[in-house]
Short mmCIF file of C-alpha atoms in Angstrom, two decimals:
data_model
loop_
_atom_site.label_atom_id
_atom_site.label_comp_id
_atom_site.label_asym_id
_atom_site.label_seq_id
_atom_site.Cartn_x
_atom_site.Cartn_y
_atom_site.Cartn_z
CA MET A 1 0.00 0.00 0.00
CA SER A 2 1.37 3.44 -0.97
CA LEU A 3 1.01 6.44 1.29
CA PRO A 4 1.00 10.17 0.56
CA LYS A 5 4.56 11.48 0.60
CA THR A 6 4.28 13.49 3.83
CA LEU A 7 2.55 10.68 5.67
CA ALA A 8 5.06 8.14 4.37
CA GLU A 9 7.92 10.29 5.68
CA ASP A 10 6.26 10.59 9.08
CA VAL A 11 5.79 6.82 9.28
CA ALA A 12 9.36 6.19 8.16
CA ARG A 13 10.78 8.47 10.87
CA ASN A 14 8.92 6.56 13.54
CA LEU A 15 10.01 3.19 12.13
CA VAL A 16 13.62 4.36 12.15
CA MET A 17 13.28 5.15 15.84
CA VAL A 18 11.79 1.70 16.48
CA ALA A 19 14.80 0.05 14.83
CA ARG A 20 17.24 2.32 16.67
CA LEU A 21 15.78 1.79 20.14
CA ILE A 22 14.39 -1.75 20.16
CA ASP A 23 17.52 -3.27 21.71
CA GLU A 24 18.55 -0.53 24.13
CA ASP A 25 15.15 0.84 25.12
CA PRO A 26 12.28 -1.48 24.07
CA GLU A 27 9.60 0.57 25.82
CA GLN A 28 10.48 3.70 23.85
CA ALA A 29 10.65 1.65 20.66
CA TYR A 30 7.18 0.35 21.47
CA ALA A 31 5.89 3.91 21.90
CA TYR A 32 7.18 4.87 18.46
CA SER A 33 5.70 1.73 16.93
CA ARG A 34 2.26 2.66 18.23
CA ILE A 35 2.51 6.05 16.55
CA ALA A 36 3.47 4.43 13.25
CA LEU A 37 0.66 1.93 13.66
CA ARG A 38 -1.93 4.65 14.16
CA LEU A 39 -0.64 6.44 11.09
CA ALA A 40 -0.45 3.47 8.72
CA SER A 41 -2.01 0.31 10.07
CA ARG A 42 -2.58 -1.08 6.56
CA VAL A 43 1.15 -1.24 5.77
CA ALA A 44 2.64 -4.69 6.39
CA ALA A 45 6.05 -3.33 7.42
CA VAL A 46 4.39 -1.20 10.09
CA ARG A 47 2.48 -4.18 11.47
CA GLU A 48 5.68 -6.24 11.54
CA ALA A 49 7.64 -3.49 13.32
CA ALA A 50 4.82 -3.07 15.84
CA GLY A 51 4.90 -6.83 16.39
CA PHE A 52 8.61 -6.89 17.13
CA ALA A 53 8.33 -3.89 19.45
CA ALA A 54 5.53 -5.60 21.37
CA TYR A 55 7.54 -8.83 21.42
CA ALA A 56 10.56 -7.01 22.85
CA THR A 57 8.40 -5.71 25.71
CA GLN A 58 6.86 -9.15 26.34
CA LYS A 59 3.42 -8.12 25.12
CA TYR A 60 3.09 -11.47 23.41
CA ALA A 61 -0.61 -11.47 22.53
CA GLU A 62 -0.29 -8.04 20.95
CA ALA A 63 2.85 -9.12 19.09
CA LEU A 64 1.11 -12.24 17.82
CA ALA A 65 -1.83 -10.20 16.54
CA GLU A 66 0.49 -7.85 14.65
CA PHE A 67 2.52 -10.70 13.15
CA ARG A 68 -0.67 -12.40 12.01
CA ALA A 69 -1.83 -9.18 10.39
CA SER A 70 1.49 -8.76 8.58
CA ARG A 71 1.35 -12.35 7.38
CA ARG A 72 -2.17 -11.86 6.01
CA MET A 73 -1.00 -8.83 4.08
CA THR A 74 2.14 -10.39 2.61
CA GLY A 75 1.41 -14.11 2.51
CA SER A 76 4.97 -14.69 3.80
CA VAL A 77 5.86 -17.43 6.31
CA GLU A 78 8.98 -15.59 7.48
CA LEU A 79 7.42 -14.66 10.83
CA TRP A 80 6.27 -18.22 11.61
CA PRO A 81 9.03 -18.98 14.19
CA VAL A 82 8.52 -15.78 16.15
CA MET A 83 4.76 -16.32 16.08
CA ALA A 84 5.36 -19.75 17.62
CA ASP A 85 7.62 -18.16 20.23
CA CYS A 86 4.79 -15.78 21.12
CA GLU A 87 2.68 -18.84 21.87
CA ARG A 88 5.41 -19.92 24.27
CA GLY A 89 5.38 -16.48 25.85
CA LEU A 90 1.66 -16.84 26.41
CA GLY A 91 2.22 -20.12 28.24
CA ARG A 92 1.06 -22.29 25.34
CA PRO A 93 4.10 -24.44 24.41
CA GLU A 94 1.81 -27.10 22.96
CA ARG A 95 0.64 -24.64 20.31
CA ALA A 96 4.25 -23.79 19.52
CA MET A 97 4.95 -27.50 19.04
CA ASP A 98 1.93 -27.81 16.74
CA MET A 99 3.26 -24.92 14.66
CA ALA A 100 6.65 -26.63 14.44
CA GLY A 101 4.95 -29.48 12.58
CA GLU A 102 2.97 -27.36 10.13
CA PRO A 103 3.75 -27.21 6.38
CA GLU A 104 4.79 -23.55 6.72
CA VAL A 105 8.07 -24.69 8.30
CA GLN A 106 9.12 -26.38 5.05
CA LYS A 107 8.73 -23.05 3.26
CA LEU A 108 11.21 -21.30 5.55
CA ASP A 109 14.80 -20.70 4.50
CA LYS A 110 17.58 -22.44 6.42
CA ALA A 111 17.86 -19.67 9.00
CA GLY A 112 14.12 -19.78 9.58
CA GLN A 113 14.12 -23.54 9.97
CA VAL A 114 16.91 -23.35 12.54
CA GLU A 115 15.00 -20.64 14.38
CA MET A 116 11.93 -22.87 14.38
CA ARG A 117 14.03 -25.69 15.83
CA LEU A 118 15.20 -23.39 18.61
CA VAL A 119 11.62 -22.45 19.40
CA ALA A 120 10.49 -26.09 19.37
CA ALA A 121 13.34 -27.07 21.71
CA GLY A 122 12.36 -24.23 24.02
CA ALA A 123 8.76 -25.45 23.99
CA ARG A 124 9.96 -28.94 24.93
CA ARG A 125 11.86 -27.46 27.85
CA ASP A 126 8.80 -25.47 28.88
CA MET A 127 6.96 -28.79 29.14
CA GLY A 128 9.75 -30.38 31.16
CA GLN A 129 10.91 -32.58 28.28
CA ILE A 130 14.62 -31.83 28.46
CA ASP A 131 15.80 -34.99 26.69
CA ALA A 132 13.39 -34.31 23.82
CA ALA A 133 14.68 -30.73 23.66
CA ILE A 134 18.24 -32.01 23.26
CA VAL A 135 17.21 -34.35 20.45
CA THR A 136 15.28 -31.53 18.76
CA LEU A 137 18.44 -29.43 18.54
CA GLN A 138 20.54 -32.22 17.06
CA GLY A 139 20.94 -32.39 13.31
CA PRO A 140 23.28 -31.60 10.44
CA GLU A 141 23.24 -27.88 11.23
CA LEU A 142 24.54 -28.55 14.75
CA ALA A 143 27.13 -31.06 13.58
CA SER A 144 28.45 -28.87 10.78
CA ASN A 145 31.76 -27.06 11.19
CA ALA A 146 30.51 -24.25 8.94
CA VAL A 147 29.63 -21.05 10.76
CA HIS A 148 26.45 -19.15 9.90
CA SER A 149 24.64 -16.28 11.59
CA TRP A 150 22.53 -18.74 13.58
CA THR A 151 25.39 -21.11 14.55
CA PRO A 152 26.32 -19.48 17.91
CA ARG A 153 22.73 -19.49 19.14
CA LEU A 154 22.13 -23.10 18.06
CA ARG A 155 25.29 -24.33 19.79
CA TYR A 156 24.52 -22.22 22.86
CA ALA A 157 20.98 -23.59 23.13
CA TYR A 158 22.33 -27.12 22.84
CA ALA A 159 24.92 -26.48 25.56
CA ASP A 160 22.31 -24.94 27.84
CA ALA A 161 19.99 -27.92 27.40
CA LEU A 162 22.85 -30.35 28.11
CA LEU A 163 23.66 -28.45 31.28
CA GLU A 164 20.04 -28.62 32.43
CA ALA A 165 20.16 -32.38 31.83
CA GLY A 166 23.21 -32.65 34.10
CA ARG A 167 25.66 -33.37 31.29
CA GLU A 168 28.18 -30.76 32.41
CA ASP A 169 31.24 -31.95 30.49
CA GLU A 170 29.34 -31.97 27.21
CA ALA A 171 27.78 -28.60 28.05
CA ARG A 172 31.24 -27.10 28.61
CA GLU A 173 32.37 -28.44 25.23
CA TRP A 174 29.40 -26.91 23.42
CA PHE A 175 29.60 -23.58 25.21
CA GLY A 176 33.18 -23.52 23.94
CA LYS A 177 32.03 -24.26 20.41
CA ALA A 178 29.41 -21.53 20.69
CA LEU A 179 32.07 -19.07 21.80
CA GLU A 180 34.31 -20.00 18.87
CA ALA A 181 31.52 -19.17 16.44
CA ASP A 182 30.27 -16.09 18.27
CA LYS A 183 32.32 -13.28 16.75
CA ASP A 184 29.65 -10.65 17.40
CA GLY A 185 28.92 -11.43 21.05
CA ALA A 186 25.39 -12.67 20.37
CA THR A 187 25.54 -14.98 23.39
CA ASP A 188 27.10 -14.95 26.84
CA ALA A 189 28.91 -18.24 26.20
CA SER A 190 32.16 -16.89 27.69
CA ASP A 191 30.40 -16.06 30.96
CA ARG A 192 28.76 -19.47 31.08
CA LEU A 193 32.12 -21.17 30.58
CA ALA A 194 33.62 -19.08 33.35
CA GLU A 195 30.78 -20.05 35.68
CA LEU A 196 31.36 -23.73 34.94
CA ASP A 197 35.05 -23.24 35.70
CA GLY A 198 34.27 -21.52 39.01
CA VAL A 199 35.45 -18.07 37.97
CA ASP A 200 33.78 -15.19 39.83
CA PHE A 201 33.53 -11.77 38.23
CA VAL A 202 33.95 -8.71 40.46
CA ASP A 203 32.63 -5.32 39.47
CA ALA A 204 35.67 -3.04 39.22
CA LEU A 205 33.53 0.03 39.93
CA GLY A 206 32.61 0.89 43.47
CA ASP A 207 29.12 1.99 44.36
CA ASP A 208 30.24 5.60 44.35
CA ASP A 209 31.75 5.23 40.88
CA GLU A 210 28.74 3.78 39.16
CA GLN A 211 27.16 6.01 36.60
CA PRO A 212 23.42 5.86 35.96
CA ALA A 213 22.46 4.40 32.62
CA PRO A 214 21.28 7.04 30.18
CA THR A 215 17.55 7.16 29.65
CA ALA A 216 16.37 7.57 26.09
CA ALA A 217 13.53 10.03 25.73
CA ILE A 218 11.25 10.36 22.78
CA ASP A 219 12.54 13.16 20.59
CA ASP A 220 9.71 15.61 20.07
CA THR A 221 10.98 16.29 16.58
CA ALA A 222 10.63 12.61 15.69
CA VAL A 223 7.19 12.07 17.14
CA VAL A 224 4.68 12.80 14.49
CA ALA A 225 1.22 14.07 15.22
CA GLU A 226 -1.46 11.69 14.05
CA ALA A 227 -2.61 12.53 10.56
CA ASP A 228 -6.26 13.10 9.90
CA ASP A 229 -6.14 10.55 7.13
CA ALA A 230 -4.25 7.93 9.15
CA ASP A 231 -5.57 4.45 8.65
CA GLY A 232 -7.56 2.78 11.42
CA LEU A 233 -6.97 -0.78 12.51
CA ASP A 234 -8.25 -3.45 10.15
CA ASP A 235 -11.65 -4.85 10.94
CA ASP A 236 -10.13 -8.28 10.36
CA ASP A 237 -7.82 -7.70 13.32
CA GLN A 238 -10.66 -7.64 15.85
CA ASP A 239 -10.28 -11.36 16.36
CA ASP A 240 -6.63 -10.84 17.21
CA GLY A 241 -7.73 -8.45 19.94
CA GLN A 242 -8.99 -11.45 21.87
CA ASP A 243 -5.38 -12.51 22.32
CA GLU A 244 -4.55 -9.02 23.60
CA GLN A 245 -7.28 -9.33 26.25
CA GLU A 246 -5.94 -12.73 27.12
CA VAL A 247 -2.43 -11.43 27.75
CA ASP A 248 -3.78 -8.73 30.08
CA GLU A 249 -5.00 -11.56 32.29
CA GLN A 250 -1.79 -13.53 31.95
CA ASP A 251 0.98 -10.85 32.01
CA ASP A 252 1.55 -11.22 35.76
CA ASP A 253 1.82 -15.00 35.57
CA VAL A 254 3.49 -15.82 32.28
CA ASP A 255 7.26 -15.84 31.89
CA GLY A 256 8.76 -14.80 28.62
CA PRO A 257 10.20 -17.42 26.30
CA ALA A 258 13.61 -18.75 26.99
CA LYS A 259 16.25 -16.84 25.08
CA ALA A 260 19.08 -18.66 23.59
#
């Protein structure tokens, strides 16, 4: 869907802020995503960004509704793994397992299939099936010496599952393999190895030396006033609102999905 130039620029500015803040300040990113959503709810990219911002703030029902809306608009299966992870976040690992067996998984690229495997293993762990989780993570991707963007997280998840199963020596080996592949620091494999080796880290800063973390504030110049012609939410999304009501009842009780 195309937007008038001015409106498109306003939406783009808010989406840029979502991307910039989602890791360091998810709540602010979420605030920007809501502005973009009110301005252009019929744009798939906006729905996807709103979904990831909600996901980052553990608003899993809201995230799931936005991902479903984006998928309806695009027909893409790319968001299938994160949709399944939202089911985990809502305390429904069985639904995540059902999604892991759906035909959509076969349409994912290799990275998506690995991500789906990570989600399925997490769902197994949620259900107390640690041995099944370990088996779920095993496969040619884990055994391969080739390093891809998903390799550190796959090896890390496998090591973490082994450790939970009491297989400490194997866990140490796989945390080491995860660290070897993790050039960008995507995991805390080095810290986990140190813990297994009994190394304690001491904060070099005293209490008086600690500096407060900077707080990101919404830049008034970036926040765009709602346009009169901004799109409203799709009527089709009313069903997804049921999930949002459901999460309101569950937010205090449901833990977020395990992060590899």
